[in-house]
Coordinates of C-alpha atoms in Angstrom, one line a residue:
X96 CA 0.0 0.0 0.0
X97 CA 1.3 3.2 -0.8
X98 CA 2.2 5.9 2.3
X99 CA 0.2 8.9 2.0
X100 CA 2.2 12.1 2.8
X101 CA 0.0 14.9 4.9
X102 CA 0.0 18.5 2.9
X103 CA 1.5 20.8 5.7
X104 CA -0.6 21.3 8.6
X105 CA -3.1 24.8 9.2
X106 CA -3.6 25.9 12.8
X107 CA -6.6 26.3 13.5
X108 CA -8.4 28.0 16.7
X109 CA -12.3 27.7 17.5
X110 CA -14.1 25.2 19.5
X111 CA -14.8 21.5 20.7
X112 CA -18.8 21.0 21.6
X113 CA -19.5 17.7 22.9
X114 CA -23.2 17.4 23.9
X115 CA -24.2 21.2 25.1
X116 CA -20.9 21.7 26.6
X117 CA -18.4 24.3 24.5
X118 CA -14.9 24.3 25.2
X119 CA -12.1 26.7 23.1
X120 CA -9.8 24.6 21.4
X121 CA -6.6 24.8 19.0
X122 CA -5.9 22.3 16.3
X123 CA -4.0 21.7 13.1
X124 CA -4.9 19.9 10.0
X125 CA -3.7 18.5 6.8
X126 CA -4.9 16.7 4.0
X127 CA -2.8 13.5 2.9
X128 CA -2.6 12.2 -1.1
X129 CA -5.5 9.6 -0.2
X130 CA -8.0 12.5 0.6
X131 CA -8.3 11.3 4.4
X132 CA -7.6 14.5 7.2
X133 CA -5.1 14.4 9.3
X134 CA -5.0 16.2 12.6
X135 CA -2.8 17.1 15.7
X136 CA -3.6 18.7 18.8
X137 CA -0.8 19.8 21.4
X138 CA -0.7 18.2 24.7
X139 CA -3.5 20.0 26.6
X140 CA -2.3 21.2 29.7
X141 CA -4.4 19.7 32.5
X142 CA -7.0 21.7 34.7
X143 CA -10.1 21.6 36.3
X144 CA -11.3 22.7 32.4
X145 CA -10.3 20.4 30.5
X146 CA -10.7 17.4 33.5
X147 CA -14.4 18.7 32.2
X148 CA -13.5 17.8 28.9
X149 CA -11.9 14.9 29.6
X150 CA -14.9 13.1 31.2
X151 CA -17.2 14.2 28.2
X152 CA -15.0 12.4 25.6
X153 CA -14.9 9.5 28.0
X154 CA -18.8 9.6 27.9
X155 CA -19.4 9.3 24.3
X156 CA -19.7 6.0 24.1
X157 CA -22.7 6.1 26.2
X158 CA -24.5 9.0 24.6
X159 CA -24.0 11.3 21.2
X160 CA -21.4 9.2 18.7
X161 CA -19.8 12.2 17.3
X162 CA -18.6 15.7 19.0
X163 CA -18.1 18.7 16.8
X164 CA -15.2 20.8 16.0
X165 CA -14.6 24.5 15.1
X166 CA -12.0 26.5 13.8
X167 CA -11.0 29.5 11.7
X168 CA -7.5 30.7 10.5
X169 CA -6.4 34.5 10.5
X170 CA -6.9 34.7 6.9
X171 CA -10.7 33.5 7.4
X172 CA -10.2 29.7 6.1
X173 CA -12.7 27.8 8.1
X174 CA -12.4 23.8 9.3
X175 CA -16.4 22.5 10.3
X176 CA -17.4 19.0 11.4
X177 CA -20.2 17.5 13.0
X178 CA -18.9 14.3 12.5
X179 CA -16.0 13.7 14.9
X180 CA -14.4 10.8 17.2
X181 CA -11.8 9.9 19.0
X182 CA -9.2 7.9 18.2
X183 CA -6.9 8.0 21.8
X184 CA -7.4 9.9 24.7
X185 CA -5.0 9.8 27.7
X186 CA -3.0 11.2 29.9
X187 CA 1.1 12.1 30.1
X188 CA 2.1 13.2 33.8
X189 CA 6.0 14.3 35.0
X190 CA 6.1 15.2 38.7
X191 CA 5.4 18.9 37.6
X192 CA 3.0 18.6 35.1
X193 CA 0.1 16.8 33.3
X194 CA -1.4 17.3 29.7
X195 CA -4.4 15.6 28.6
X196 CA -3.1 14.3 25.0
X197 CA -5.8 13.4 22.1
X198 CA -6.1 12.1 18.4
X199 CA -9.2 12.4 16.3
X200 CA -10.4 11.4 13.4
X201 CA -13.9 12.8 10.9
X202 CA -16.4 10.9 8.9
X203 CA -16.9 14.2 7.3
X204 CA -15.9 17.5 7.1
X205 CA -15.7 20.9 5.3
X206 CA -12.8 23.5 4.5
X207 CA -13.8 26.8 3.2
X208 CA -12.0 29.8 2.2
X209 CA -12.0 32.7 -0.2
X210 CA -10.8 31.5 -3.7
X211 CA -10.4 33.7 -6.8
X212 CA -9.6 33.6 -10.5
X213 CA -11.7 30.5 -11.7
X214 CA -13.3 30.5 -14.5
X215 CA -16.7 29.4 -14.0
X216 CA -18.5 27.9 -10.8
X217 CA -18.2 24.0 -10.7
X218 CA -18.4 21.2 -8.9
X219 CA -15.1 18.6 -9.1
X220 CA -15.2 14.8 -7.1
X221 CA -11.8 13.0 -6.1
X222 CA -11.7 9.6 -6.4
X223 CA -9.8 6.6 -6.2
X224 CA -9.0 4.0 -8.4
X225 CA -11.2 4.8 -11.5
X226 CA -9.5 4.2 -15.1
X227 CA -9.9 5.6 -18.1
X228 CA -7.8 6.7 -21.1
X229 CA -7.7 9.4 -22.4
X230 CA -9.9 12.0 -20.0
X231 CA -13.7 11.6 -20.8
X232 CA -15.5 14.7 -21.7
X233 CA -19.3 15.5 -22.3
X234 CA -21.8 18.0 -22.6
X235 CA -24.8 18.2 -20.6
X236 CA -27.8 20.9 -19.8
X237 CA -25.4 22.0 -16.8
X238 CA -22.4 22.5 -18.2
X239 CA -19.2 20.8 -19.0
X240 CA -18.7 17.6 -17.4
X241 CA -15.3 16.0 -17.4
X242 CA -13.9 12.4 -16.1
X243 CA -10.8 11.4 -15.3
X244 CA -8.6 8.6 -14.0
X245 CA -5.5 7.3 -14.8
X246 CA -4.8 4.0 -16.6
X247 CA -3.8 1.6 -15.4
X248 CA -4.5 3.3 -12.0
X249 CA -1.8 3.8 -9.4
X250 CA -1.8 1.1 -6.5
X251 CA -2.3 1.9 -3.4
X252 CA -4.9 4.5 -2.3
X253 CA -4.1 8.1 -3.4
X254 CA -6.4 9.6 -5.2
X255 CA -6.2 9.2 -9.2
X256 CA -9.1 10.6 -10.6
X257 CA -12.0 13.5 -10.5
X258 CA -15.2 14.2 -11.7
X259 CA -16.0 17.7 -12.5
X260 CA -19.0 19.5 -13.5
X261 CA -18.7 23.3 -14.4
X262 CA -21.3 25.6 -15.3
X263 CA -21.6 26.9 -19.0
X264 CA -22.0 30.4 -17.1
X265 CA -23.0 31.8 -14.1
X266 CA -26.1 30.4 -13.2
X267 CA -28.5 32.6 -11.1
X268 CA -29.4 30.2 -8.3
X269 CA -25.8 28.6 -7.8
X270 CA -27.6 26.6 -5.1
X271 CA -30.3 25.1 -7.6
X272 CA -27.1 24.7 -10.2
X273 CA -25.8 23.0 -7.2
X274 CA -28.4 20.5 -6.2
X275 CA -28.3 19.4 -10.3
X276 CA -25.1 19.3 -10.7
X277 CA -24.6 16.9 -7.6
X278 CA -27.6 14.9 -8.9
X279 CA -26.1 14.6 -12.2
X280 CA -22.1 13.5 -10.7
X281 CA -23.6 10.9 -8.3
X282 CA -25.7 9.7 -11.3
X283 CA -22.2 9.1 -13.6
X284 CA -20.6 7.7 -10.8
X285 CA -23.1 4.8 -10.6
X286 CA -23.1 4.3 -14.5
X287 CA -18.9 5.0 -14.2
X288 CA -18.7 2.0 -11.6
X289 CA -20.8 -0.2 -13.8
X290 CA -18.0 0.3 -16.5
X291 CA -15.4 -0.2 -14.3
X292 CA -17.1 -3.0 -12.3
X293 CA -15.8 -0.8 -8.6
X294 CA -18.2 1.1 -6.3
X295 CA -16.7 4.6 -7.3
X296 CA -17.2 7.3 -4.6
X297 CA -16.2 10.6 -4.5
X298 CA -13.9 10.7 -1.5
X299 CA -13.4 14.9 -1.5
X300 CA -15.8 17.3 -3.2
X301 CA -14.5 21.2 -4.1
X302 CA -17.0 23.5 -4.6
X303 CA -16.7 27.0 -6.0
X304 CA -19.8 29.5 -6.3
X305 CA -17.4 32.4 -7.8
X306 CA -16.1 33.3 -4.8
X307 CA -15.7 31.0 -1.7
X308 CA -14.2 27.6 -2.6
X309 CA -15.7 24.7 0.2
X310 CA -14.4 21.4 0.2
X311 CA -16.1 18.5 2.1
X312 CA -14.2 15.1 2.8
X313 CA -15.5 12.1 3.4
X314 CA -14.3 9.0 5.1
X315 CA -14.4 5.7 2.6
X316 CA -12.7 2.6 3.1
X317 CA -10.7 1.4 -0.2
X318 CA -13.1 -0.2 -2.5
X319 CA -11.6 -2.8 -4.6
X320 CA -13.6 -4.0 -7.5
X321 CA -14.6 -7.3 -9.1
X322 CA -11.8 -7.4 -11.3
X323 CA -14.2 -8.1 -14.6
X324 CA -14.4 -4.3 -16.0
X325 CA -17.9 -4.3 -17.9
X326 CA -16.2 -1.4 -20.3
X327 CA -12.4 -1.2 -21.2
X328 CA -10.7 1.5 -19.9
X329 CA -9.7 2.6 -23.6
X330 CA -13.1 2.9 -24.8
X331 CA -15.4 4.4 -22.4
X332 CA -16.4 8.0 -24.1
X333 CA -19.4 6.4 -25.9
X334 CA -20.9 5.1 -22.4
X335 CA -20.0 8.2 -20.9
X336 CA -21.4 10.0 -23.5
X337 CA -24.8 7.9 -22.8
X338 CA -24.8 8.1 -19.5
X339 CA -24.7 12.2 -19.0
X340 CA -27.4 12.0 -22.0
X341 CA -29.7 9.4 -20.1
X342 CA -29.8 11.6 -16.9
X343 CA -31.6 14.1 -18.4
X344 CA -33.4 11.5 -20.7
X345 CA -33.9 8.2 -19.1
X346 CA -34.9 6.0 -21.8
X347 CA -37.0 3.5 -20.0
X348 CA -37.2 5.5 -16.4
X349 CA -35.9 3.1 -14.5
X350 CA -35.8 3.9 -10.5
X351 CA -33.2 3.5 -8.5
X352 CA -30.9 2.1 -10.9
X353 CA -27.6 3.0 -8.6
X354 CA -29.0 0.5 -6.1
X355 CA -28.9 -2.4 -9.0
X356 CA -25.0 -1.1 -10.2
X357 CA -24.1 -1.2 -5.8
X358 CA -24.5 -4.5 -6.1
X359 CA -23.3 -5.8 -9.2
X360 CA -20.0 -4.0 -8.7
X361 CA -19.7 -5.1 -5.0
X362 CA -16.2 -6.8 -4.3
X363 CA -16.4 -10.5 -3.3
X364 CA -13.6 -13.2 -2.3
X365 CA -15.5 -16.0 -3.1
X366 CA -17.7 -17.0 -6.3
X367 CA -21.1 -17.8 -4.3
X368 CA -20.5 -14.1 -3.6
X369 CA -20.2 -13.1 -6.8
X370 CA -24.0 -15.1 -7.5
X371 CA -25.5 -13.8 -4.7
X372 CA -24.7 -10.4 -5.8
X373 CA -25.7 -10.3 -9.4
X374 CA -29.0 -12.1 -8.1
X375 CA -29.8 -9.2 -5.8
X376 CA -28.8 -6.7 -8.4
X377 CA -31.5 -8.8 -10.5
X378 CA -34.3 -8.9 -7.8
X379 CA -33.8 -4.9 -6.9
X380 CA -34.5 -4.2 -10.2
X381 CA -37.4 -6.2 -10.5
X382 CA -38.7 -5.3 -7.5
X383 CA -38.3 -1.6 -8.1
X384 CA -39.4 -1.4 -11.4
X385 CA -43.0 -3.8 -11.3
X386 CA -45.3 -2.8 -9.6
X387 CA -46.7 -5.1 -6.5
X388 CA -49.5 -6.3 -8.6
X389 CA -47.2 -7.7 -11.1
X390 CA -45.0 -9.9 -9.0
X391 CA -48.3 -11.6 -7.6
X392 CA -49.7 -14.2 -9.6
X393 CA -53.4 -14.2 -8.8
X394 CA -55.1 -10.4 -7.5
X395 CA -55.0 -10.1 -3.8
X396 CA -58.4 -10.8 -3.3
X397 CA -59.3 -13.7 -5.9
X398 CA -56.2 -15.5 -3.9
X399 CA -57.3 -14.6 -0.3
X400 CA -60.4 -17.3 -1.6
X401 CA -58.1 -19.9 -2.6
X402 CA -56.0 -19.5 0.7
X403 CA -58.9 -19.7 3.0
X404 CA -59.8 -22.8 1.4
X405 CA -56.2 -24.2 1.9
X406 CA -56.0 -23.0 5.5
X407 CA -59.2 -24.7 6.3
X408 CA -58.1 -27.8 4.5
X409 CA -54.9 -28.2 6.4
X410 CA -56.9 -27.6 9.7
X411 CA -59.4 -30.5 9.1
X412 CA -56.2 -32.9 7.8
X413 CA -53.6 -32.1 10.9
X414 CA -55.9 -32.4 13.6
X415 CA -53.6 -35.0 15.0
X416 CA -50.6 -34.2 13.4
X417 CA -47.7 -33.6 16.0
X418 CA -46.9 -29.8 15.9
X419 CA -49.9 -28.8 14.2
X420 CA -50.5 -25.4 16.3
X421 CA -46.7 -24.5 14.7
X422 CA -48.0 -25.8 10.9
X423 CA -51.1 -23.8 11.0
X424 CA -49.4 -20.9 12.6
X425 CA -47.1 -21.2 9.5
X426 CA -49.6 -21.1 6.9
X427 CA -50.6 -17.3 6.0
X428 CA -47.0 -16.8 5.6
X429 CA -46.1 -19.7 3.4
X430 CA -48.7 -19.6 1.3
X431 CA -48.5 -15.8 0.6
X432 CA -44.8 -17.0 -0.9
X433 CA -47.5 -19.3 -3.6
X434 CA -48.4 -16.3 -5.2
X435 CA -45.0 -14.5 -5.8
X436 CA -44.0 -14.6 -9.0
X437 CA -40.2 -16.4 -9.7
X438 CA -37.2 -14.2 -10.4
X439 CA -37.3 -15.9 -13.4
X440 CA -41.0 -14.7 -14.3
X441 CA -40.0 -10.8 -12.8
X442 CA -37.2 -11.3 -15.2
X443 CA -38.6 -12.2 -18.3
X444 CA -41.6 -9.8 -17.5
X445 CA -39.2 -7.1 -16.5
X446 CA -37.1 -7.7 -19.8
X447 CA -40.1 -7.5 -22.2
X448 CA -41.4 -4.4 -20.9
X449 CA -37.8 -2.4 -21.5
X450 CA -37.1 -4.4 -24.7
X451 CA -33.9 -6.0 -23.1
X452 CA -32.3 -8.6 -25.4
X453 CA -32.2 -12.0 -23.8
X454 CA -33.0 -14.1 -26.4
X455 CA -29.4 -15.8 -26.8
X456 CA -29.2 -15.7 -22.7
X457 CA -32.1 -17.6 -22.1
X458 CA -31.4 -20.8 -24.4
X459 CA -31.9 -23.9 -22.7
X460 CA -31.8 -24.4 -19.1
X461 CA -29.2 -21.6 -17.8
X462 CA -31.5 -19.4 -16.1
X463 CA -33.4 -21.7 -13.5
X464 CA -30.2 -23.4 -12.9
X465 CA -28.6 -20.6 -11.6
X466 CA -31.5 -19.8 -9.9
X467 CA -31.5 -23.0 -8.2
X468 CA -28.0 -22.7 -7.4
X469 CA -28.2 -19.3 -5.6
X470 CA -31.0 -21.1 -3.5
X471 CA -28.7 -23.7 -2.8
X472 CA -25.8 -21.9 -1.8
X473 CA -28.7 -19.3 0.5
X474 CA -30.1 -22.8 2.3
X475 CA -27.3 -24.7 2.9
X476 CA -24.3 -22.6 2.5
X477 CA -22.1 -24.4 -0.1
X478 CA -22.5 -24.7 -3.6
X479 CA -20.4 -27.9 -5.2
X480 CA -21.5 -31.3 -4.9
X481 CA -19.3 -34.6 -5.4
X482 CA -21.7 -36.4 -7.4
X483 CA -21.3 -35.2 -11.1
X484 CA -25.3 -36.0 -12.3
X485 CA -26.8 -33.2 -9.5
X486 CA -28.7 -30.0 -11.1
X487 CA -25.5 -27.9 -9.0
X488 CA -23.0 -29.7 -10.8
X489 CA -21.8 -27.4 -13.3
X490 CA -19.5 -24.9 -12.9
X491 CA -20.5 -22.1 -10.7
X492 CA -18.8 -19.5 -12.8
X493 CA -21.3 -20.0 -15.3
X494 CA -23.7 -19.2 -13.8
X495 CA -21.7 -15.9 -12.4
X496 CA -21.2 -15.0 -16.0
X497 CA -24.9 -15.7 -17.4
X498 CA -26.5 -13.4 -14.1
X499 CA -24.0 -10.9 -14.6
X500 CA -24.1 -10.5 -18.3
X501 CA -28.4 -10.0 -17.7
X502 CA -27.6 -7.0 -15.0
X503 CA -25.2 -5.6 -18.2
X504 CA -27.7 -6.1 -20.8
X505 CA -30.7 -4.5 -18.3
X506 CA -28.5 -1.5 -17.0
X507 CA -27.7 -0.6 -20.9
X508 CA -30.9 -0.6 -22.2
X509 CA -32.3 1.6 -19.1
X510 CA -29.2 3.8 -20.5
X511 CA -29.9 3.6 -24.0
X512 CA -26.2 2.4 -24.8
X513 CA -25.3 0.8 -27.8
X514 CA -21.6 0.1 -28.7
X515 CA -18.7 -2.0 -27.3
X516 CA -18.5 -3.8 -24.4
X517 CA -16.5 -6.8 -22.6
X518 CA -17.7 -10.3 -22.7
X519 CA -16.1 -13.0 -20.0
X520 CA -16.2 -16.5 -21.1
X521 CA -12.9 -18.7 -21.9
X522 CA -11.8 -15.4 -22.9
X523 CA -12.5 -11.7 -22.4
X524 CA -13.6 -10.6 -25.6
X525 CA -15.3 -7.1 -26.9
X526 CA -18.7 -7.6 -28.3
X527 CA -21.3 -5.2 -29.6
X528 CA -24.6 -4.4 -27.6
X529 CA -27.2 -4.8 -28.8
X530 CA -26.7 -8.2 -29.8
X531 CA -27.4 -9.9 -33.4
X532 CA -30.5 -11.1 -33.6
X533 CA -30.6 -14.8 -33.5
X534 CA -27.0 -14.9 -32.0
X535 CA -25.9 -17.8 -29.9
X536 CA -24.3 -16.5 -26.2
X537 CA -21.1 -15.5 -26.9
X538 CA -21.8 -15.0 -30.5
X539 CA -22.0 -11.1 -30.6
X540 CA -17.9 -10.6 -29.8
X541 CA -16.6 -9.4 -32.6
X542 CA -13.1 -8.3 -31.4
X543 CA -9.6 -10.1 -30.3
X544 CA -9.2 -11.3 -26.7
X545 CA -8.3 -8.6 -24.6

């Protein structure tokens, strides 16, 4: 992992509130290459004060999770955070003196200070581990919107990349501009880490309104991704270009499509992870995007009928049955599960409704088997069996590859893309979406192994 070096440190002088008690503080910060603060605080000499302050940071564990921190420079640069805790807190005693000594650390925070000679208002993200090559660039109702990452990213977690957003001209709300702009950067960052198959998160956030520049940092662990790019770094202009379009024209307005891409691009260590994910990425967008009377089978009421009559039945046959009471009790529940419709069904239904092309996907028997297989792996927690002739005995990673390949296909058409993207089977090959008509799985590559 590579050592992040802190900028120099800023002293700061304001305040430290924990609950409704205010004490004057002094501070320095820094920012390291990896986006995280850094801070220091001198030994605090120790009086009946900060004895005061002492106990309330000792008491935080059994009230408020966070106390706040204040501070301004002589040049008017301000350090806010509602959002801190403490990472030591002790003592250091001679036999003349004793000094209450502390280290913190923020979930979030925000620098601001007076900033001239930009251009244009805008909004830019750091982050961490994103790819791409060369810089992507894009128009969009808001302004210039600009992405970039080095390739291959560095290792190690410095930050490597930004998203930026900058007004065409001064708009004359900035804080509406605002509020759209942010929309429109968290929006690309879900498509982005569908491309790149990594959670991307913006990890600092500068924000200049023409005068005062505010940044805001946010704590993230390093998010690895799943290693299986869904876009090559070298080619991802077109998507972006379809993404920033598709914000402010969803073609098939598909909600909450970020949730879907969270778990599609989740790391895993292990394959049955890797299912389990796509699956849920599967079931969120069905879920989302039917309504509740389409993932029932039979309307609510005609089925209540039907399950009145079964209820009854199973009283009158397990009279005598040991551990009836617990059967019947059982019942309502179960047999509401009778009319859900199959992720299969919410699938297909799903996919006809958007137009998404499964036709070569859903050839034989790959769907329910992989279906079955995230069921086994649920229920009893291991996938592989050593008899050769079960349902589960194929290999696992096909059915990895033929659930993920169904999130890529649904995500693209809710974005409208069409061009190049990867393929994973013996090889990772590029292929053209949408597919051939006709074509086999696999069949639509149409350039050399990458």
């Amino acid at each position: 992992m590579t050592k992040s070096r802190p900028f120099p440190f800023k002293a700061y002088v304001g305040r430290l509130t924990v609950g409704e008690e205010t004490w004057p503080f002094r501070f320095k910060v820094a920012q390291d290459a990896s986006g995280v603060l850094r801070f220091l605080v001198p030994p605090i000499p120790y009086t009946a004060e900060t004895a005061a302050l002492s106990r309330a940071l000792d008491g935080l564990g059994k009230g408020a999770a966070f106390f706040k921190l204040f501070g301004e420079t002589p040049d008017g640069a301000r350090f806010q955070s509602d959002h801190m805790t403490v990472r030591y807190h002790g003592h250091r005693s001679t036999p003349r003196t004793s000094h209450l000594l502390l280290r913190f650390r923020t979930s979030k925070a925000t620098l601001t200070r007076q900033a001239e000679g930009q251009a244009r208002p805008f909004i830019r993200l750091s982050l961490r581990g994103f790819e791409a090559f060369p810089h992507l660039h894009a128009q969009s109702p808001l302004g210039d919107v600009t992405m970039a990452g080095a390739y291959p990213a560095p290792r190690g977690t410095r930050l490597s990349g930004l998203l930026q957003v900058v007004a065409t001209s001064t708009p004359a709300d900035f804080n509406t501009w605002r509020s759209q702009a942010e929309a429109l950067a968290l929006h690309l960052l879900s498509c982005m880490s569908l491309a790149a198959s990594r959670n991307l998160k913006g990890l600092v956030q500068e924000t200049w309104d023409g005068g005062t520049m505010e940044e805001t940092f946010y704590a993230n662990t390093d998010r690895r991704g799943t290693g299986q790019p869904v876009v090559h770094p070298m080619m991802r202009q077109s998507f972006f270009d379809c993404a920033v379009r598709a914000h402010s024209q969803p073609p098939v307005g598909a909600k909450n499509l970020s949730y879907a891409i969270e778990w599609f691009a989740m790391d895993a260590g292990y394959t049955e992870l890797r299912l389990l994910h796509a699956m849920t990425a599967l079931e969120n967008l069905a879920d989302l995007n039917l309504s509740p009377a389409e993932t029932r089978m039979l309307p609510r009421k005609r089925f209540e009928v039907i399950a009145k009559a079964m209820r009854d039945a199973a009283r009158a046959a397990s009279v005598d049955a040991e551990n009836a009471a617990d059967f019947i009790k059982a019942l309502p529940g179960r047999m509401e599960d009778l009319n859900r419709r199959s992720l299969a069904d919410k699938i297909l239904l799903l996919g006809e409704r958007w137009g998404v092309p499964l036709a070569d996907l859903l050839q034989g028997d790959g769907l329910p088997r992989a279906i079955r297989a995230r069921n086994v792996i649920v229920h009893r927690g291991w996938y592989y069996e050593p008899a050769n002739d079960t349902p589960e005995s194929r290999d696992l990673w096909d059915h990895v590859r033929l659930m993920r390949e169904i999130v890529v296909r649904f995500v693209f058409v809710a974005l409208g893309y069409q061009g190049q993207y990867l393929v994973y089977g013996g090889s990772v090959r590029q292929a053209a979406f949408p597919p051939r008509p006709g074509s086999s799985p696999g069949d639509s590559a149409t350039g050399p192994a990458v």
